PDB file of C-alpha atoms in Angstrom:
ATOM      1  CA  UNK T 174     116.682 150.484 100.801  1.00 58.00           C
ATOM      2  CA  UNK T 175     117.282 147.575  99.354  1.00 63.00           C
ATOM      3  CA  UNK T 176     117.698 147.332  96.371  1.00 68.00           C
ATOM      4  CA  UNK T 177     115.099 145.841  93.573  1.00 63.00           C
ATOM      5  CA  UNK T 178     116.616 143.227  91.182  1.00 62.00           C
ATOM      6  CA  UNK T 179     115.489 142.883  87.707  1.00 62.00           C
ATOM      7  CA  UNK T 180     114.805 139.473  87.019  1.00 57.00           C
ATOM      8  CA  UNK T 181     113.887 138.463  84.074  1.00 67.00           C
ATOM      9  CA  UNK T 182     110.326 136.353  83.942  1.00 77.00           C
ATOM     10  CA  UNK T 183     110.422 132.722  82.616  1.00 84.00           C
ATOM     11  CA  UNK T 184     108.158 130.963  81.118  1.00 93.00           C
ATOM     12  CA  UNK T 185     106.456 127.829  83.171  1.00 94.00           C
ATOM     13  CA  UNK T 186     105.793 125.107  80.245  1.00 96.00           C
ATOM     14  CA  UNK T 187     104.014 123.024  83.167  1.00 96.00           C
ATOM     15  CA  UNK T 188     102.950 123.093  86.683  1.00 96.00           C
ATOM     16  CA  UNK T 189     100.734 121.287  89.933  1.00 95.00           C
ATOM     17  CA  UNK T 190     100.485 120.625  92.911  1.00 94.00           C
ATOM     18  CA  UNK T 191     101.024 117.729  95.039  1.00 94.00           C
ATOM     19  CA  UNK T 192      97.135 116.115  95.210  1.00 91.00           C
ATOM     20  CA  UNK T 193      96.099 113.998  98.798  1.00 85.00           C
ATOM     21  CA  UNK T 194      93.069 113.527  99.463  1.00 80.00           C
ATOM     22  CA  UNK T 195      90.386 112.242  96.322  1.00 79.00           C
ATOM     23  CA  UNK T 196      93.671 113.632  94.206  1.00 82.00           C
ATOM     24  CA  UNK T 197      92.941 117.133  95.126  1.00 83.00           C
ATOM     25  CA  UNK T 198      95.445 119.963  95.282  1.00 84.00           C
ATOM     26  CA  UNK T 199      94.929 120.485  99.229  1.00 84.00           C
ATOM     27  CA  UNK T 200      98.550 120.817  99.912  1.00 88.00           C
ATOM     28  CA  UNK T 201     101.120 122.957  99.804  1.00 93.00           C
ATOM     29  CA  UNK T 202     103.930 120.927  97.135  1.00 95.00           C
ATOM     30  CA  UNK T 203     104.356 123.241  93.802  1.00 96.00           C
ATOM     31  CA  UNK T 204     106.532 121.575  91.107  1.00 97.00           C
ATOM     32  CA  UNK T 205     107.401 124.610  88.726  1.00 97.00           C
ATOM     33  CA  UNK T 206     108.855 123.413  85.411  1.00 97.00           C
ATOM     34  CA  UNK T 207     111.080 125.822  82.938  1.00 96.00           C
ATOM     35  CA  UNK T 208     112.660 125.698  80.423  1.00 95.00           C
ATOM     36  CA  UNK T 209     116.255 124.890  82.238  1.00 95.00           C
ATOM     37  CA  UNK T 210     115.209 123.343  85.589  1.00 95.00           C
ATOM     38  CA  UNK T 211     112.688 122.247  87.832  1.00 96.00           C
ATOM     39  CA  UNK T 212     111.633 123.406  91.130  1.00 95.00           C
ATOM     40  CA  UNK T 213     109.984 122.567  94.006  1.00 95.00           C
ATOM     41  CA  UNK T 214     108.473 124.811  96.777  1.00 95.00           C
ATOM     42  CA  UNK T 215     106.973 122.993 100.129  1.00 95.00           C
ATOM     43  CA  UNK T 216     105.350 125.551 102.976  1.00 93.00           C
ATOM     44  CA  UNK T 217     102.895 127.910 103.867  1.00 90.00           C
ATOM     45  CA  UNK T 218     104.642 130.315 106.671  1.00 91.00           C
ATOM     46  CA  UNK T 219     107.997 129.182 105.902  1.00 94.00           C
ATOM     47  CA  UNK T 220     108.278 127.789 102.707  1.00 94.00           C
ATOM     48  CA  UNK T 221     112.129 125.714 100.812  1.00 94.00           C
ATOM     49  CA  UNK T 222     112.657 125.577  97.349  1.00 93.00           C
ATOM     50  CA  UNK T 223     115.041 123.100  95.938  1.00 92.00           C
ATOM     51  CA  UNK T 224     115.634 123.258  92.282  1.00 92.00           C
ATOM     52  CA  UNK T 225     117.401 121.057  90.263  1.00 94.00           C
ATOM     53  CA  UNK T 226     119.071 122.016  86.228  1.00 94.00           C
ATOM     54  CA  UNK T 227     117.481 119.372  83.759  1.00 95.00           C
ATOM     55  CA  UNK T 228     121.120 118.731  82.204  1.00 95.00           C
ATOM     56  CA  UNK T 229     121.800 117.144  85.511  1.00 94.00           C
ATOM     57  CA  UNK T 230     118.524 114.518  85.873  1.00 95.00           C
ATOM     58  CA  UNK T 231     120.528 111.028  85.084  1.00 94.00           C
ATOM     59  CA  UNK T 232     117.097 108.887  84.804  1.00 96.00           C
ATOM     60  CA  UNK T 233     113.183 108.737  85.379  1.00 94.00           C
ATOM     61  CA  UNK T 234     110.646 107.079  86.970  1.00 97.00           C
ATOM     62  CA  UNK T 235     107.216 106.559  86.976  1.00 97.00           C
ATOM     63  CA  UNK T 236     105.086 105.171  89.405  1.00 97.00           C
ATOM     64  CA  UNK T 237     101.498 103.963  89.968  1.00 96.00           C
ATOM     65  CA  UNK T 238     100.064 103.081  93.654  1.00 94.00           C
ATOM     66  CA  UNK T 239      96.204 101.140  93.297  1.00 94.00           C
ATOM     67  CA  UNK T 240      95.392 104.110  95.448  1.00 92.00           C
ATOM     68  CA  UNK T 241      96.891 106.711  93.151  1.00 93.00           C
ATOM     69  CA  UNK T 242      95.517 105.034  90.078  1.00 93.00           C
ATOM     70  CA  UNK T 243      91.648 105.114  91.388  1.00 92.00           C
ATOM     71  CA  UNK T 244      91.729 108.854  91.873  1.00 92.00           C
ATOM     72  CA  UNK T 245      94.021 109.218  88.224  1.00 93.00           C
ATOM     73  CA  UNK T 246      97.273 110.741  89.628  1.00 95.00           C
ATOM     74  CA  UNK T 247     101.223 109.630  89.540  1.00 96.00           C
ATOM     75  CA  UNK T 248     104.416 110.008  91.304  1.00 97.00           C
ATOM     76  CA  UNK T 249     107.318 111.162  89.169  1.00 97.00           C
ATOM     77  CA  UNK T 250     110.794 109.908  90.539  1.00 97.00           C
ATOM     78  CA  UNK T 251     114.039 111.837  88.792  1.00 96.00           C
ATOM     79  CA  UNK T 252     117.355 110.678  89.443  1.00 95.00           C
ATOM     80  CA  UNK T 253     119.825 113.896  89.659  1.00 94.00           C
ATOM     81  CA  UNK T 254     124.006 113.975  89.512  1.00 92.00           C
ATOM     82  CA  UNK T 255     123.845 117.159  91.846  1.00 84.00           C
ATOM     83  CA  UNK T 256     125.499 116.428  95.056  1.00 83.00           C
ATOM     84  CA  UNK T 257     122.730 117.514  97.628  1.00 83.00           C
ATOM     85  CA  UNK T 258     119.848 116.251  95.801  1.00 81.00           C
ATOM     86  CA  UNK T 259     119.854 112.393  94.328  1.00 91.00           C
ATOM     87  CA  UNK T 260     116.512 112.044  94.210  1.00 93.00           C
ATOM     88  CA  UNK T 261     113.758 114.807  93.489  1.00 93.00           C
ATOM     89  CA  UNK T 262     110.223 113.156  93.619  1.00 95.00           C
ATOM     90  CA  UNK T 263     106.815 114.716  92.373  1.00 96.00           C
ATOM     91  CA  UNK T 264     104.735 112.857  94.616  1.00 95.00           C
ATOM     92  CA  UNK T 265     100.199 112.106  93.353  1.00 94.00           C
ATOM     93  CA  UNK T 266     100.430 114.680  90.336  1.00 96.00           C
ATOM     94  CA  UNK T 267      97.347 114.655  87.311  1.00 95.00           C
ATOM     95  CA  UNK T 268      99.455 113.021  83.831  1.00 96.00           C
ATOM     96  CA  UNK T 269     102.158 111.794  85.275  1.00 97.00           C
ATOM     97  CA  UNK T 270     103.500 109.785  82.417  1.00 97.00           C
ATOM     98  CA  UNK T 271     102.700 112.806  79.926  1.00 97.00           C
ATOM     99  CA  UNK T 272     105.121 115.072  82.476  1.00 97.00           C
ATOM    100  CA  UNK T 273     107.590 112.578  82.134  1.00 97.00           C
ATOM    101  CA  UNK T 274     108.131 112.497  78.869  1.00 97.00           C
ATOM    102  CA  UNK T 275     108.254 116.735  78.942  1.00 97.00           C
ATOM    103  CA  UNK T 276     110.863 116.808  81.184  1.00 97.00           C
ATOM    104  CA  UNK T 277     112.569 113.671  79.819  1.00 97.00           C
ATOM    105  CA  UNK T 278     112.510 116.209  75.836  1.00 97.00           C
ATOM    106  CA  UNK T 279     113.167 118.779  77.700  1.00 97.00           C
ATOM    107  CA  UNK T 280     116.149 117.329  79.529  1.00 96.00           C
ATOM    108  CA  UNK T 281     117.542 115.851  76.844  1.00 96.00           C
ATOM    109  CA  UNK T 282     117.603 119.723  74.889  1.00 96.00           C
ATOM    110  CA  UNK T 283     119.582 120.700  78.164  1.00 95.00           C
ATOM    111  CA  UNK T 284     121.775 117.946  78.195  1.00 94.00           C
ATOM    112  CA  UNK T 285     122.816 119.435  74.187  1.00 94.00           C
ATOM    113  CA  UNK T 286     122.403 123.024  74.812  1.00 93.00           C
ATOM    114  CA  UNK T 287     125.360 122.122  77.571  1.00 89.00           C
ATOM    115  CA  UNK T 288     127.552 119.384  76.185  1.00 89.00           C
ATOM    116  CA  UNK T 289     126.910 116.871  78.628  1.00 83.00           C
ATOM    117  CA  UNK T 290     126.179 113.212  77.658  1.00 77.00           C
TER     118      UNK T 290
END
């Protein structure tokens, strides 16, 4: 019998899905922002999750193509100091500028907490 591991639930500060056709969330790519990390989940039957600790994020960029602007979505690119994930893209999300600012604020909080400059 497998032993159940008790992991405290962390509050999700923001979540969205990659939006595809006409800005609708019809993909199996999901994004979640927690107090100290951002998680990208891809897949339906087989799910892969990438997790980046916020204090490792070093740069932010918002990209808005013409098609994305028409459907009111955009892409937030995060450059990190993580050895495995140098860049993380939150593709075709709603309110990308506000999401970038929220992530930026949380990154600064986590850097102060961990003593990272």
